[in-house]
Amino acid sequence: MLFRRLYSSTKLQYLSLRCFSSATPPLVLKHGDVLKKTRVFTEEDVLQYSKVSHDSNPLHTDSAAARNVGFEGPLVHGMLVASLFPHIISSHFPAAVYVSQTLNFKLPVYIGDQIVGEVEATNLRENKNRYLAKFKTRCFKNGEILVIEGEALALLPTLDYKAVEV
């Protein structure tokens, strides 16, 4: 219901969302803008995520089990890789609220792979003192091989929040 109310508000092709900081110029988000973050997931990241999520699938922690089903080695949890998306958004817009996410996992991610997560603004709508932003979300292995794609919706805060250096 909340989503339907927000989504049906006025459509904007260009929306100036400014986050101010004395150290950085105002951040303006408009249709087509892409925000990125690069990360290499480690064995420790995978072990910690396994503990927190209670996902004890041996494909993530046991090389032999992963190889037995045709993978090169232990896999990084897809949801751990996808966690780059809300991180990117909240790093640029503190107090953003993640509303929804769709994900399509295309290829495996292995420990040590360099992953570039990116979110591209595709639709921006104003609603009172917040903004509903739709993003195309993608992760690339080694900067070029698509491993995850999807879409996200986030409520971005009022115009007078501080930007955070990433």
XYZ file of C-alpha atoms in Angstrom:
166
model
C 0.000 0.000 0.000
C 2.771 2.444 0.944
C 4.623 1.558 -2.261
C 1.519 2.025 -4.429
C 0.836 5.447 -2.901
C 4.432 6.579 -3.400
C 4.791 5.086 -6.863
C 1.639 6.762 -8.183
C 2.878 10.264 -7.345
C 4.097 12.707 -9.990
C 6.739 11.381 -12.414
C 9.945 13.411 -12.647
C 12.578 12.925 -15.348
C 15.117 15.047 -13.474
C 15.247 15.434 -9.749
C 17.843 17.377 -7.861
C 18.712 15.480 -4.696
C 21.404 17.406 -2.908
C 23.374 16.185 0.073
C 25.557 18.894 1.562
C 28.917 18.618 3.263
C 31.586 21.221 3.855
C 34.164 18.872 2.289
C 32.235 17.870 -0.818
C 30.157 19.677 -3.435
C 26.397 19.026 -3.474
C 25.447 15.625 -4.871
C 22.795 15.811 -7.568
C 21.041 12.632 -8.692
C 19.388 12.543 -12.087
C 18.044 9.938 -14.485
C 20.951 7.891 -15.903
C 23.426 8.627 -13.091
C 25.494 5.604 -12.028
C 26.973 5.104 -8.551
C 29.610 2.364 -8.074
C 31.527 0.435 -5.439
C 34.317 -2.113 -5.948
C 34.902 -4.950 -3.499
C 36.813 -8.209 -3.231
C 35.046 -10.735 -0.983
C 37.320 -12.765 1.284
C 37.022 -16.182 2.919
C 36.441 -14.366 6.217
C 33.538 -12.376 4.671
C 31.922 -15.646 3.547
C 32.420 -17.317 6.953
C 30.967 -14.323 8.805
C 27.992 -14.142 6.434
C 27.401 -17.896 6.867
C 27.256 -17.406 10.639
C 24.951 -14.400 10.561
C 22.599 -15.805 7.907
C 22.689 -19.415 9.174
C 23.366 -20.486 5.570
C 25.610 -23.497 6.123
C 25.512 -24.757 2.531
C 28.932 -26.388 1.989
C 29.156 -24.807 -1.497
C 30.239 -21.633 0.305
C 32.823 -23.120 2.661
C 34.052 -26.453 1.306
C 36.221 -26.516 -1.843
C 35.634 -30.240 -2.443
C 31.841 -29.899 -2.174
C 31.867 -26.976 -4.596
C 34.083 -28.814 -7.100
C 31.920 -31.956 -6.863
C 29.001 -30.033 -8.377
C 31.070 -28.308 -11.068
C 32.262 -25.044 -9.513
C 35.897 -23.887 -9.423
C 35.824 -23.453 -5.655
C 33.686 -22.090 -2.804
C 31.062 -19.554 -3.863
C 30.412 -16.184 -2.305
C 26.763 -16.028 -1.189
C 24.714 -14.238 -3.836
C 22.959 -12.171 -1.190
C 26.314 -11.089 0.227
C 27.351 -9.837 -3.218
C 23.953 -8.132 -3.644
C 24.493 -6.310 -0.338
C 26.625 -3.901 -2.369
C 23.436 -2.251 -3.678
C 21.999 -0.876 -0.409
C 25.555 -0.021 0.670
C 26.067 2.127 -2.435
C 22.733 3.910 -2.009
C 23.062 4.572 1.726
C 26.671 5.723 1.299
C 25.476 8.532 -0.944
C 22.130 9.147 0.778
C 22.343 8.461 4.528
C 18.955 7.552 6.015
C 17.728 6.146 2.690
C 15.119 3.411 3.127
C 15.432 0.346 0.915
C 11.919 -0.540 -0.306
C 12.443 -3.486 -2.668
C 14.982 -5.415 -4.717
C 14.742 -7.957 -7.533
C 17.776 -10.096 -8.329
C 18.826 -12.393 -11.142
C 21.994 -14.357 -10.420
C 23.774 -14.922 -13.745
C 27.165 -16.420 -12.856
C 28.979 -17.552 -9.703
C 31.227 -15.272 -7.686
C 34.292 -16.848 -6.093
C 36.336 -15.722 -3.117
C 38.924 -13.250 -4.369
C 36.961 -12.077 -7.438
C 36.935 -8.308 -7.872
C 33.286 -7.233 -8.014
C 32.023 -3.852 -9.187
C 28.515 -3.112 -7.951
C 26.599 -0.323 -9.606
C 23.212 1.315 -9.290
C 21.809 3.440 -12.120
C 18.972 5.887 -11.476
C 16.152 5.064 -13.900
C 13.166 6.858 -12.372
C 12.846 9.573 -9.732
C 9.587 10.720 -8.138
C 8.963 13.320 -5.496
C 6.601 12.626 -2.602
C 6.319 15.283 0.128
C 9.823 15.617 1.605
C 11.114 12.286 0.234
C 11.966 10.874 -3.145
C 11.214 7.446 -4.540
C 14.158 6.370 -6.684
C 14.168 3.353 -8.968
C 17.576 1.916 -9.817
C 18.867 -0.652 -12.286
C 21.283 -2.766 -10.219
C 24.208 -4.779 -11.587
C 27.374 -6.473 -10.394
C 30.294 -7.263 -12.671
C 33.177 -9.662 -12.088
C 36.517 -8.093 -13.040
C 34.587 -5.042 -14.226
C 33.079 -6.684 -17.320
C 31.328 -10.033 -16.694
C 27.717 -9.576 -15.526
C 27.064 -11.753 -12.459
C 23.937 -10.141 -10.927
C 21.279 -7.836 -12.323
C 17.999 -6.507 -11.024
C 16.106 -3.425 -9.880
C 15.822 -1.617 -6.569
C 13.484 0.989 -5.113
C 14.605 3.280 -2.330
C 13.103 6.194 -0.461
C 15.719 8.918 -0.398
C 15.678 11.487 2.400
C 15.031 15.228 2.312
C 17.421 17.499 0.479
C 19.396 18.636 3.511
C 21.180 15.406 4.555
C 24.984 15.280 4.598
C 26.859 13.335 1.918
C 29.248 10.656 3.111
C 32.598 10.042 1.430
C 32.800 6.485 0.063
